[in-house]
mmCIF file of C-alpha atoms and ligand atoms in Angstrom:
data_model
loop_
_atom_site.group_PDB
_atom_site.id
_atom_site.type_symbol
_atom_site.label_atom_id
_atom_site.label_comp_id
_atom_site.label_asym_id
_atom_site.label_seq_id
_atom_site.Cartn_x
_atom_site.Cartn_y
_atom_site.Cartn_z
ATOM 1 C CA MET R 1 -6.651 -70.587 90.332
ATOM 2 C CA ILE R 2 -9.420 -72.687 91.863
ATOM 3 C CA ALA R 3 -8.727 -75.385 89.271
ATOM 4 C CA GLN R 4 -5.080 -75.533 90.348
ATOM 5 C CA LEU R 5 -6.094 -75.774 94.001
ATOM 6 C CA ILE R 6 -8.468 -78.652 93.300
ATOM 7 C CA GLU R 7 -5.866 -80.454 91.200
ATOM 8 C CA GLN R 8 -3.266 -80.088 93.952
ATOM 9 C CA ALA R 9 -5.665 -81.316 96.641
ATOM 10 C CA PHE R 10 -6.696 -84.434 94.709
ATOM 11 C CA GLY R 11 -3.380 -85.065 92.950
ATOM 12 C CA GLN R 12 -5.211 -85.409 89.620
ATOM 13 C CA ARG R 13 -7.232 -83.243 87.210
ATOM 14 C CA ASP R 14 -10.603 -85.046 87.198
ATOM 15 C CA GLU R 15 -12.261 -83.036 89.972
ATOM 16 C CA ALA R 16 -11.029 -79.694 88.551
ATOM 17 C CA LEU R 17 -12.523 -80.655 85.172
ATOM 18 C CA LEU R 18 -15.730 -81.626 86.958
ATOM 19 C CA VAL R 19 -16.000 -78.148 88.502
ATOM 20 C CA GLU R 20 -15.431 -76.524 85.093
ATOM 21 C CA GLN R 21 -18.136 -78.702 83.548
ATOM 22 C CA LEU R 22 -20.580 -77.930 86.383
ATOM 23 C CA ARG R 23 -20.005 -74.217 85.749
ATOM 24 C CA ARG R 24 -20.516 -74.614 81.986
ATOM 25 C CA ASP R 25 -23.744 -76.532 82.646
ATOM 26 C CA GLY R 26 -25.074 -73.830 84.987
ATOM 27 C CA ASP R 27 -24.951 -76.306 87.868
ATOM 28 C CA ALA R 28 -22.458 -74.450 90.100
ATOM 29 C CA THR R 29 -25.225 -73.481 92.535
ATOM 30 C CA VAL R 30 -22.942 -72.763 95.509
ATOM 31 C CA SER R 31 -19.201 -72.196 95.138
ATOM 32 C CA LEU R 32 -17.262 -70.998 98.172
ATOM 33 C CA VAL R 33 -13.571 -70.402 98.794
ATOM 34 C CA GLY R 34 -11.668 -70.347 102.074
ATOM 35 C CA LEU R 35 -9.060 -67.596 102.347
ATOM 36 C CA ILE R 36 -6.017 -67.714 104.618
ATOM 37 C CA GLU R 37 -4.147 -64.397 104.609
ATOM 38 C CA GLY R 38 -5.338 -63.674 101.070
ATOM 39 C CA VAL R 39 -4.453 -67.136 99.739
ATOM 40 C CA ILE R 40 -7.272 -69.303 98.421
ATOM 41 C CA ALA R 41 -6.700 -72.368 100.575
ATOM 42 C CA GLY R 42 -9.898 -74.306 99.996
ATOM 43 C CA HIS R 43 -12.976 -74.616 97.821
ATOM 44 C CA VAL R 44 -16.358 -76.356 97.972
ATOM 45 C CA MET R 45 -19.093 -76.715 95.383
ATOM 46 C CA LEU R 46 -22.761 -77.650 95.697
ATOM 47 C CA SER R 47 -24.746 -78.622 92.604
ATOM 48 C CA PRO R 48 -28.401 -79.592 92.132
ATOM 49 C CA MET R 49 -29.297 -83.278 92.435
ATOM 50 C CA SER R 50 -32.098 -84.976 90.607
ATOM 51 C CA ALA R 51 -34.201 -85.993 93.628
ATOM 52 C CA PRO R 52 -37.854 -86.139 94.821
ATOM 53 C CA PHE R 53 -37.344 -82.772 96.584
ATOM 54 C CA PRO R 54 -34.997 -79.801 96.110
ATOM 55 C CA ALA R 55 -31.569 -81.162 97.048
ATOM 56 C CA LEU R 56 -27.944 -80.308 96.422
ATOM 57 C CA GLY R 57 -24.886 -82.537 96.147
ATOM 58 C CA LEU R 58 -21.728 -81.488 97.949
ATOM 59 C CA ALA R 59 -18.676 -82.123 95.740
ATOM 60 C CA PRO R 60 -15.930 -81.619 95.343
ATOM 61 C CA LEU R 61 -14.399 -80.345 98.578
ATOM 62 C CA ALA R 62 -10.717 -79.487 98.336
ATOM 63 C CA VAL R 63 -8.142 -77.948 100.664
ATOM 64 C CA LEU R 64 -4.541 -77.299 99.585
ATOM 65 C CA PRO R 65 -2.271 -79.914 101.197
ATOM 66 C CA ALA R 66 -0.299 -77.244 103.090
ATOM 67 C CA PHE R 67 -3.503 -75.995 104.739
ATOM 68 C CA GLN R 68 -5.176 -79.306 105.582
ATOM 69 C CA ARG R 69 -6.168 -80.309 109.133
ATOM 70 C CA GLN R 70 -6.646 -76.712 110.220
ATOM 71 C CA GLY R 71 -10.429 -76.709 110.046
ATOM 72 C CA ILE R 72 -10.769 -75.128 106.598
ATOM 73 C CA GLY R 73 -12.689 -78.104 105.199
ATOM 74 C CA ALA R 74 -15.060 -78.017 108.159
ATOM 75 C CA ALA R 75 -15.572 -74.248 107.834
ATOM 76 C CA LEU R 76 -16.340 -74.607 104.127
ATOM 77 C CA ILE R 77 -18.869 -77.383 104.778
ATOM 78 C CA ARG R 78 -20.610 -75.384 107.513
ATOM 79 C CA ALA R 79 -20.760 -72.254 105.314
ATOM 80 C CA ALA R 80 -22.077 -74.288 102.372
ATOM 81 C CA VAL R 81 -24.761 -75.887 104.566
ATOM 82 C CA GLU R 82 -25.829 -72.465 105.868
ATOM 83 C CA THR R 83 -26.024 -71.047 102.331
ATOM 84 C CA ALA R 84 -28.127 -73.980 101.117
ATOM 85 C CA ARG R 85 -30.470 -73.634 104.101
ATOM 86 C CA GLU R 86 -30.906 -69.890 103.479
ATOM 87 C CA GLU R 87 -31.691 -70.591 99.824
ATOM 88 C CA GLY R 88 -34.495 -72.974 100.826
ATOM 89 C CA TRP R 89 -33.006 -76.303 99.702
ATOM 90 C CA LYS R 90 -34.365 -79.298 101.644
ATOM 91 C CA ALA R 91 -31.273 -81.501 101.838
ATOM 92 C CA ILE R 92 -27.633 -81.953 100.895
ATOM 93 C CA PHE R 93 -26.279 -85.295 99.726
ATOM 94 C CA VAL R 94 -22.623 -86.210 99.881
ATOM 95 C CA LEU R 95 -20.578 -89.216 98.837
ATOM 96 C CA GLY R 96 -17.662 -89.630 101.196
ATOM 97 C CA ASP R 97 -16.153 -90.894 104.380
ATOM 98 C CA GLN R 98 -18.731 -91.395 107.148
ATOM 99 C CA VAL R 99 -16.283 -90.576 109.946
ATOM 100 C CA TYR R 100 -15.550 -87.197 108.362
ATOM 101 C CA TYR R 101 -19.104 -86.219 107.346
ATOM 102 C CA ASN R 102 -21.063 -87.571 110.357
ATOM 103 C CA ARG R 103 -19.759 -84.708 112.479
ATOM 104 C CA PHE R 104 -21.663 -82.263 110.273
ATOM 105 C CA GLY R 105 -24.923 -84.227 110.566
ATOM 106 C CA PHE R 106 -24.736 -86.169 107.292
ATOM 107 C CA ARG R 107 -26.317 -89.637 107.745
ATOM 108 C CA ALA R 108 -25.941 -92.793 105.723
ATOM 109 C CA ASP R 109 -28.998 -94.418 107.370
ATOM 110 C CA LEU R 110 -31.271 -91.620 106.108
ATOM 111 C CA ALA R 111 -29.886 -92.034 102.580
ATOM 112 C CA ALA R 112 -30.261 -95.826 102.548
ATOM 113 C CA GLY R 113 -33.824 -95.829 101.157
ATOM 114 C CA PHE R 114 -32.956 -93.899 97.992
ATOM 115 C CA SER R 115 -32.047 -95.680 94.812
ATOM 116 C CA SER R 116 -29.048 -94.156 93.110
ATOM 117 C CA PRO R 117 -26.007 -95.080 91.032
ATOM 118 C CA TYR R 118 -24.119 -93.906 94.141
ATOM 119 C CA ALA R 119 -26.137 -95.939 96.684
ATOM 120 C CA GLY R 120 -24.064 -97.596 99.395
ATOM 121 C CA PRO R 121 -22.422 -96.841 102.724
ATOM 122 C CA HIS R 122 -20.688 -93.735 101.364
ATOM 123 C CA LEU R 123 -23.893 -91.980 100.304
ATOM 124 C CA MET R 124 -25.112 -89.678 103.074
ATOM 125 C CA VAL R 125 -27.741 -86.984 103.405
ATOM 126 C CA LEU R 126 -28.151 -83.959 105.656
ATOM 127 C CA PRO R 127 -31.759 -82.763 106.117
ATOM 128 C CA LEU R 128 -31.956 -78.960 106.165
ATOM 129 C CA GLU R 129 -35.306 -78.993 107.956
ATOM 130 C CA ALA R 130 -36.514 -81.142 110.859
ATOM 131 C CA GLU R 131 -37.178 -84.076 108.513
ATOM 132 C CA LEU R 132 -36.554 -85.047 104.913
ATOM 133 C CA PRO R 133 -39.692 -84.547 102.759
ATOM 134 C CA SER R 134 -39.231 -88.185 101.666
ATOM 135 C CA THR R 135 -36.790 -91.008 102.343
ATOM 136 C CA LEU R 136 -37.563 -92.915 99.140
ATOM 137 C CA GLY R 137 -37.053 -92.250 95.426
ATOM 138 C CA ASN R 138 -34.269 -91.835 92.932
ATOM 139 C CA VAL R 139 -31.349 -89.524 93.553
ATOM 140 C CA ASP R 140 -28.520 -88.710 91.194
ATOM 141 C CA TYR R 141 -25.822 -86.104 90.884
ATOM 142 C CA ALA R 142 -25.782 -83.438 88.149
ATOM 143 C CA PRO R 143 -24.954 -84.730 84.623
ATOM 144 C CA ALA R 144 -21.311 -83.567 84.833
ATOM 145 C CA PHE R 145 -20.656 -86.308 87.397
ATOM 146 C CA GLY R 146 -21.480 -88.942 84.798
ATOM 147 C CA SER R 147 -18.265 -88.152 82.939
ATOM 148 C CA LEU R 148 -16.129 -88.543 86.093
ATOM 149 C CA SER R 149 -14.345 -91.887 85.920
HETATM 150 C C1 COA A 1 -10.840 -83.909 102.855
HETATM 151 C C2 COA A 1 -10.323 -82.477 103.006
HETATM 152 C C3 COA A 1 -11.202 -81.552 102.190
HETATM 153 C C4 COA A 1 -10.416 -82.105 104.484
HETATM 154 O O1 COA A 1 -10.068 -80.748 104.624
HETATM 155 P P1 COA A 1 -9.328 -80.217 105.942
HETATM 156 O O2 COA A 1 -9.337 -78.743 105.889
HETATM 157 O O3 COA A 1 -8.033 -80.919 106.084
HETATM 158 O O4 COA A 1 -10.342 -80.772 107.039
HETATM 159 P P2 COA A 1 -10.542 -80.239 108.506
HETATM 160 O O5 COA A 1 -9.290 -79.582 108.981
HETATM 161 O O6 COA A 1 -11.798 -79.495 108.567
HETATM 162 O O7 COA A 1 -10.787 -81.594 109.254
HETATM 163 C C5 COA A 1 -9.701 -82.442 109.499
HETATM 164 C C6 COA A 1 -10.278 -83.759 109.915
HETATM 165 O O8 COA A 1 -10.706 -84.448 108.764
HETATM 166 C C7 COA A 1 -10.124 -85.739 108.751
HETATM 167 N N1 COA A 1 -9.907 -86.054 107.359
HETATM 168 C C8 COA A 1 -9.241 -85.340 106.462
HETATM 169 N N2 COA A 1 -9.314 -85.956 105.267
HETATM 170 C C9 COA A 1 -10.051 -87.089 105.431
HETATM 171 C C10 COA A 1 -10.464 -88.126 104.579
HETATM 172 N N3 COA A 1 -10.164 -88.176 103.272
HETATM 173 N N4 COA A 1 -11.203 -89.123 105.102
HETATM 174 C C11 COA A 1 -11.527 -89.106 106.407
HETATM 175 N N5 COA A 1 -11.160 -88.140 107.268
HETATM 176 C C12 COA A 1 -10.430 -87.137 106.765
HETATM 177 C C13 COA A 1 -8.886 -85.648 109.528
HETATM 178 O O9 COA A 1 -8.597 -86.882 110.104
HETATM 179 C C14 COA A 1 -9.263 -84.624 110.571
HETATM 180 O O10 COA A 1 -9.914 -85.283 111.611
HETATM 181 P P3 COA A 1 -9.473 -85.016 113.087
HETATM 182 O O11 COA A 1 -9.517 -83.506 113.244
HETATM 183 O O12 COA A 1 -10.517 -85.725 113.889
HETATM 184 O O13 COA A 1 -8.104 -85.578 113.148
HETATM 185 C C15 COA A 1 -8.853 -82.341 102.556
HETATM 186 O O14 COA A 1 -8.079 -83.278 103.260
HETATM 187 C C16 COA A 1 -8.643 -82.575 101.065
HETATM 188 O O15 COA A 1 -8.733 -81.634 100.275
HETATM 189 N N6 COA A 1 -8.332 -83.822 100.680
HETATM 190 C C17 COA A 1 -8.094 -84.152 99.281
HETATM 191 C C18 COA A 1 -9.359 -84.080 98.479
HETATM 192 C C19 COA A 1 -10.477 -84.922 99.039
HETATM 193 O O16 COA A 1 -10.274 -86.109 99.337
HETATM 194 N N7 COA A 1 -11.688 -84.335 99.170
HETATM 195 C C20 COA A 1 -12.835 -84.996 99.782
HETATM 196 C C21 COA A 1 -13.652 -85.729 98.838
HETATM 197 S S1 COA A 1 -14.695 -84.691 97.809
#
């Protein structure tokens, strides 16, 4: 059911397969759904990054086309951030659109010092405490992301 939702949101199967692989690998650290009148309308996953401090990567985020632009994506991000903070993680990385993610506190400037296969203007980080433990080092997503073309 979640796989179908993700496939419909992205218009392709890659991200649904990614979520299945993350689960098989034991890397589905946080997986949340958004319900609208009993219908699963959205889903977000957080998986552990390889990083100099305990950090999660937010991906994928998917909302069914019929339910987009109603705040479900934002609610899922905020709930995922809260869960990660409660669990003691130090940061969340995301690869995405700055205009969308800046509103939640994700910052490309704070991520700019890290070396990563994903380095660039789309890599952002949200500190879950006052400051990041470090702004240098290598960061990479969980192994399942390596098979995503
Ligand atoms: C991106 C996505 C998760 C947003 O979910 P949503 O529930 O529609 O988002 P919200 O209602 O919380 O927020 C809507 C805002 O996001 C913006 N937005 C939506 N998709 C966007 C995108 N791909 N890039 C930039 N901004 C986007 C809208 O412009 C809107 O902004 P506004 O309110 O200022 O007009 C959803 O559109 C989706 O599933 N898209 C397909 C999959 C995808 O691209 N996922 C993200 C990459 S992992």
